[in-house]
PDB file of C-alpha atoms in Angstrom:
ATOM      1  CA  MET A   1     -20.029  55.125  16.319  1.00 76.00           C
ATOM      2  CA  GLN A   2     -21.619  57.175  13.582  1.00 86.00           C
ATOM      3  CA  ALA A   3     -19.997  59.100  10.743  1.00 91.00           C
ATOM      4  CA  ARG A   4     -20.034  62.878  10.926  1.00 92.00           C
ATOM      5  CA  MET A   5     -21.567  63.045   7.482  1.00 92.00           C
ATOM      6  CA  LYS A   6     -22.236  60.977   4.401  1.00 90.00           C
ATOM      7  CA  ASN A   7     -19.118  60.129   2.376  1.00 88.00           C
ATOM      8  CA  PRO A   8     -18.230  63.300   0.411  1.00 91.00           C
ATOM      9  CA  ALA A   9     -17.728  61.236  -2.755  1.00 90.00           C
ATOM     10  CA  MET A  10     -21.395  60.265  -2.506  1.00 89.00           C
ATOM     11  CA  ILE A  11     -22.550  63.861  -2.109  1.00 92.00           C
ATOM     12  CA  LEU A  12     -20.895  65.615  -5.043  1.00 93.00           C
ATOM     13  CA  PRO A  13     -22.317  64.600  -8.432  1.00 94.00           C
ATOM     14  CA  GLY A  14     -19.813  62.666 -10.532  1.00 94.00           C
ATOM     15  CA  ALA A  15     -17.235  62.177  -7.767  1.00 93.00           C
ATOM     16  CA  MET A  16     -17.933  58.505  -7.094  1.00 91.00           C
ATOM     17  CA  GLU A  17     -18.087  57.699 -10.795  1.00 94.00           C
ATOM     18  CA  ALA A  18     -14.660  59.261 -11.286  1.00 93.00           C
ATOM     19  CA  ILE A  19     -13.237  57.283  -8.367  1.00 91.00           C
ATOM     20  CA  GLN A  20     -14.788  54.063  -9.679  1.00 91.00           C
ATOM     21  CA  GLY A  21     -13.133  54.745 -13.036  1.00 93.00           C
ATOM     22  CA  LEU A  22      -9.788  54.992 -11.285  1.00 92.00           C
ATOM     23  CA  TYR A  23     -10.421  51.700  -9.471  1.00 89.00           C
ATOM     24  CA  LYS A  24     -11.317  49.980 -12.727  1.00 93.00           C
ATOM     25  CA  ALA A  25      -8.171  51.286 -14.419  1.00 94.00           C
ATOM     26  CA  THR A  26      -5.876  50.192 -11.587  1.00 94.00           C
ATOM     27  CA  ASN A  27      -7.460  46.745 -11.532  1.00 93.00           C
ATOM     28  CA  LYS A  28      -6.551  46.379 -15.214  1.00 95.00           C
ATOM     29  CA  GLY A  29      -2.901  47.236 -14.538  1.00 97.00           C
ATOM     30  CA  GLY A  30      -1.732  43.643 -14.212  1.00 97.00           C
ATOM     31  CA  VAL A  31      -0.935  43.644 -10.485  1.00 98.00           C
ATOM     32  CA  PRO A  32      -2.272  40.558  -8.690  1.00 98.00           C
ATOM     33  CA  GLN A  33      -5.425  41.334  -6.713  1.00 97.00           C
ATOM     34  CA  GLN A  34      -3.872  39.908  -3.552  1.00 98.00           C
ATOM     35  CA  THR A  35      -1.008  42.392  -3.829  1.00 98.00           C
ATOM     36  CA  LEU A  36      -3.433  45.281  -4.291  1.00 98.00           C
ATOM     37  CA  GLU A  37      -5.364  44.153  -1.223  1.00 97.00           C
ATOM     38  CA  LEU A  38      -2.180  43.878   0.854  1.00 98.00           C
ATOM     39  CA  VAL A  39      -0.979  47.386   0.010  1.00 98.00           C
ATOM     40  CA  HIS A  40      -4.481  48.782   0.609  1.00 97.00           C
ATOM     41  CA  LEU A  41      -4.593  47.141   4.022  1.00 97.00           C
ATOM     42  CA  ARG A  42      -1.092  48.298   4.975  1.00 98.00           C
ATOM     43  CA  ALA A  43      -1.645  51.936   3.981  1.00 97.00           C
ATOM     44  CA  SER A  44      -4.986  51.916   5.802  1.00 97.00           C
ATOM     45  CA  GLN A  45      -3.328  50.556   8.954  1.00 97.00           C
ATOM     46  CA  ILE A  46      -0.700  53.309   8.852  1.00 96.00           C
ATOM     47  CA  ASN A  47      -3.386  55.967   8.428  1.00 95.00           C
ATOM     48  CA  GLY A  48      -5.589  54.513  11.164  1.00 93.00           C
ATOM     49  CA  CYS A  49      -8.645  54.277   8.925  1.00 93.00           C
ATOM     50  CA  SER A  50     -10.836  51.678  10.631  1.00 92.00           C
ATOM     51  CA  ALA A  51     -13.342  51.568   7.761  1.00 93.00           C
ATOM     52  CA  CYS A  52     -10.590  50.885   5.215  1.00 93.00           C
ATOM     53  CA  VAL A  53      -8.797  48.371   7.438  1.00 95.00           C
ATOM     54  CA  ASP A  54     -12.084  46.516   7.787  1.00 94.00           C
ATOM     55  CA  ALA A  55     -12.743  46.713   4.044  1.00 93.00           C
ATOM     56  CA  GLY A  56      -9.144  45.686   3.334  1.00 93.00           C
ATOM     57  CA  GLY A  57      -9.488  42.572   5.445  1.00 94.00           C
ATOM     58  CA  ARG A  58     -12.750  41.677   3.736  1.00 94.00           C
ATOM     59  CA  GLY A  59     -11.333  42.402   0.285  1.00 94.00           C
ATOM     60  CA  GLY A  60      -8.233  40.392   1.066  1.00 97.00           C
ATOM     61  CA  ARG A  61     -10.328  37.422   2.123  1.00 97.00           C
ATOM     62  CA  LYS A  62     -12.373  37.710  -1.075  1.00 96.00           C
ATOM     63  CA  ALA A  63      -9.129  37.783  -3.082  1.00 97.00           C
ATOM     64  CA  GLY A  64      -7.988  34.573  -1.388  1.00 98.00           C
ATOM     65  CA  LEU A  65      -5.506  35.905   1.163  1.00 98.00           C
ATOM     66  CA  THR A  66      -4.938  33.549   4.080  1.00 97.00           C
ATOM     67  CA  ASP A  67      -5.481  34.626   7.659  1.00 95.00           C
ATOM     68  CA  GLU A  68      -1.722  34.523   8.261  1.00 96.00           C
ATOM     69  CA  ARG A  69      -1.053  36.928   5.396  1.00 97.00           C
ATOM     70  CA  LEU A  70      -3.810  39.289   6.537  1.00 96.00           C
ATOM     71  CA  TRP A  71      -2.855  39.224  10.223  1.00 95.00           C
ATOM     72  CA  SER A  72       0.849  39.695   9.553  1.00 97.00           C
ATOM     73  CA  VAL A  73       0.767  42.527   7.050  1.00 97.00           C
ATOM     74  CA  ALA A  74       1.608  45.099   9.748  1.00 96.00           C
ATOM     75  CA  ALA A  75       4.819  43.139  10.363  1.00 97.00           C
ATOM     76  CA  TRP A  76       5.479  42.104   6.773  1.00 98.00           C
ATOM     77  CA  ARG A  77       9.246  42.644   7.045  1.00 97.00           C
ATOM     78  CA  GLU A  78       9.553  39.943   9.693  1.00 97.00           C
ATOM     79  CA  ALA A  79       6.775  37.599   8.525  1.00 97.00           C
ATOM     80  CA  PRO A  80       7.631  34.755   6.116  1.00 97.00           C
ATOM     81  CA  TYR A  81       4.355  34.942   4.181  1.00 97.00           C
ATOM     82  CA  TYR A  82       5.196  37.444   1.430  1.00 98.00           C
ATOM     83  CA  SER A  83       7.026  37.203  -1.880  1.00 98.00           C
ATOM     84  CA  ASP A  84       9.822  39.594  -2.832  1.00 98.00           C
ATOM     85  CA  ALA A  85       7.448  41.340  -5.242  1.00 98.00           C
ATOM     86  CA  GLU A  86       4.832  41.788  -2.506  1.00 98.00           C
ATOM     87  CA  ARG A  87       7.496  43.095  -0.144  1.00 98.00           C
ATOM     88  CA  ALA A  88       8.522  45.700  -2.729  1.00 98.00           C
ATOM     89  CA  ALA A  89       4.873  46.737  -3.154  1.00 98.00           C
ATOM     90  CA  LEU A  90       4.361  46.934   0.618  1.00 98.00           C
ATOM     91  CA  ALA A  91       7.497  49.055   1.006  1.00 98.00           C
ATOM     92  CA  LEU A  92       6.210  51.359  -1.735  1.00 98.00           C
ATOM     93  CA  ALA A  93       2.875  51.635   0.070  1.00 98.00           C
ATOM     94  CA  GLU A  94       4.655  52.597   3.272  1.00 96.00           C
ATOM     95  CA  GLU A  95       6.920  55.184   1.661  1.00 95.00           C
ATOM     96  CA  MET A  96       4.065  56.733  -0.329  1.00 95.00           C
ATOM     97  CA  THR A  97       1.869  56.847   2.771  1.00 95.00           C
ATOM     98  CA  ARG A  98       4.548  58.331   5.021  1.00 92.00           C
ATOM     99  CA  LEU A  99       5.711  61.088   2.683  1.00 84.00           C
ATOM    100  CA  SER A 100       6.559  63.556   5.431  1.00 79.00           C
ATOM    101  CA  ASP A 101       8.756  61.009   7.185  1.00 78.00           C
ATOM    102  CA  ARG A 102      11.112  60.806   4.213  1.00 70.00           C
ATOM    103  CA  GLY A 103      12.622  64.285   4.476  1.00 73.00           C
ATOM    104  CA  GLY A 104      12.301  65.330   0.849  1.00 75.00           C
ATOM    105  CA  ASP A 105      12.918  62.009  -0.905  1.00 80.00           C
ATOM    106  CA  ALA A 106       9.375  60.631  -0.906  1.00 84.00           C
ATOM    107  CA  VAL A 107      10.322  57.311  -2.494  1.00 91.00           C
ATOM    108  CA  SER A 108      13.960  56.319  -2.404  1.00 91.00           C
ATOM    109  CA  ASP A 109      15.808  55.428  -5.603  1.00 93.00           C
ATOM    110  CA  GLU A 110      16.721  52.105  -4.022  1.00 96.00           C
ATOM    111  CA  LEU A 111      13.074  51.201  -3.473  1.00 97.00           C
ATOM    112  CA  TRP A 112      12.117  52.488  -6.928  1.00 96.00           C
ATOM    113  CA  ASP A 113      14.678  50.155  -8.489  1.00 97.00           C
ATOM    114  CA  GLU A 114      13.442  47.249  -6.378  1.00 98.00           C
ATOM    115  CA  VAL A 115       9.832  47.848  -7.420  1.00 98.00           C
ATOM    116  CA  ALA A 116      10.928  48.094 -11.069  1.00 98.00           C
ATOM    117  CA  ASP A 117      12.698  44.734 -10.727  1.00 98.00           C
ATOM    118  CA  HIS A 118       9.350  43.077  -9.975  1.00 98.00           C
ATOM    119  CA  TYR A 119       6.800  45.109 -11.928  1.00 98.00           C
ATOM    120  CA  ASP A 120       6.649  46.551 -15.433  1.00 98.00           C
ATOM    121  CA  GLU A 121       5.766  50.200 -16.075  1.00 98.00           C
ATOM    122  CA  GLN A 122       2.020  49.571 -16.338  1.00 97.00           C
ATOM    123  CA  GLN A 123       2.034  47.597 -13.082  1.00 98.00           C
ATOM    124  CA  VAL A 124       4.056  50.303 -11.320  1.00 98.00           C
ATOM    125  CA  ALA A 125       1.545  52.873 -12.536  1.00 98.00           C
ATOM    126  CA  ALA A 126      -1.301  50.726 -11.193  1.00 98.00           C
ATOM    127  CA  LEU A 127       0.426  50.329  -7.820  1.00 98.00           C
ATOM    128  CA  ILE A 128       1.058  54.053  -7.497  1.00 97.00           C
ATOM    129  CA  LEU A 129      -2.526  54.932  -8.392  1.00 97.00           C
ATOM    130  CA  TRP A 130      -3.917  52.217  -6.095  1.00 97.00           C
ATOM    131  CA  ILE A 131      -1.848  53.387  -3.127  1.00 97.00           C
ATOM    132  CA  ALA A 132      -2.694  57.035  -3.802  1.00 96.00           C
ATOM    133  CA  THR A 133      -6.399  56.197  -4.037  1.00 95.00           C
ATOM    134  CA  THR A 134      -6.203  54.224  -0.804  1.00 96.00           C
ATOM    135  CA  ASN A 135      -4.605  57.209   0.926  1.00 96.00           C
ATOM    136  CA  PHE A 136      -7.330  59.432  -0.568  1.00 94.00           C
ATOM    137  CA  PHE A 137     -10.068  57.249   0.905  1.00 92.00           C
ATOM    138  CA  ASN A 138      -8.225  56.910   4.220  1.00 95.00           C
ATOM    139  CA  ARG A 139      -8.222  60.674   4.546  1.00 94.00           C
ATOM    140  CA  LEU A 140     -11.894  61.011   3.612  1.00 93.00           C
ATOM    141  CA  ASN A 141     -12.996  58.298   6.022  1.00 92.00           C
ATOM    142  CA  ALA A 142     -10.776  59.405   8.908  1.00 92.00           C
ATOM    143  CA  THR A 143     -12.018  62.985   8.541  1.00 93.00           C
ATOM    144  CA  ILE A 144     -15.704  62.060   8.615  1.00 93.00           C
ATOM    145  CA  LYS A 145     -15.087  59.284  11.198  1.00 92.00           C
ATOM    146  CA  GLU A 146     -16.562  56.554   8.983  1.00 91.00           C
ATOM    147  CA  PRO A 147     -16.997  53.521  11.232  1.00 90.00           C
ATOM    148  CA  ALA A 148     -15.649  50.085  10.391  1.00 90.00           C
ATOM    149  CA  GLY A 149     -18.220  47.935   8.615  1.00 82.00           C
ATOM    150  CA  ALA A 150     -20.013  50.933   7.112  1.00 69.00           C
ATOM    151  CA  THR A 151     -21.752  50.666   3.773  1.00 60.00           C
ATOM    152  CA  TRP A 152     -19.783  53.607   2.322  1.00 55.00           C
ATOM    153  CA  GLY A 153     -22.950  55.674   1.986  1.00 45.00           C
TER     154      GLY A 153
END
């Protein structure tokens, strides 16, 4: 499999630098790296982005996630491997990724309150930006058919 074109963020001057700035900011938001990797992987699974699922698995491993936690993230509600805080973050990732499924209430008040019980305002901001950026990259990569294991070039 070969991508249709080079990653658009690599083509337009300044685009990748802006995205990297967003990544740096979200990584300073105080959310554990393992949680960020889990929500990235889950959103990428929902969107069917093979390149991001592959990168999410690799990033999760690098962050210290066990095989059980990586393999089970698609079934996180039923799997015993996640904390309540991680479950709230995963639910947020799902609701933010499936906006059109919510019928006008993109993120429920109930979930918002649950997320706020586990994360402070800066951490919530980091989660929202991380999930949005993941969805951004999922859409880029799915559109250009970026293959799993690609070098993002």
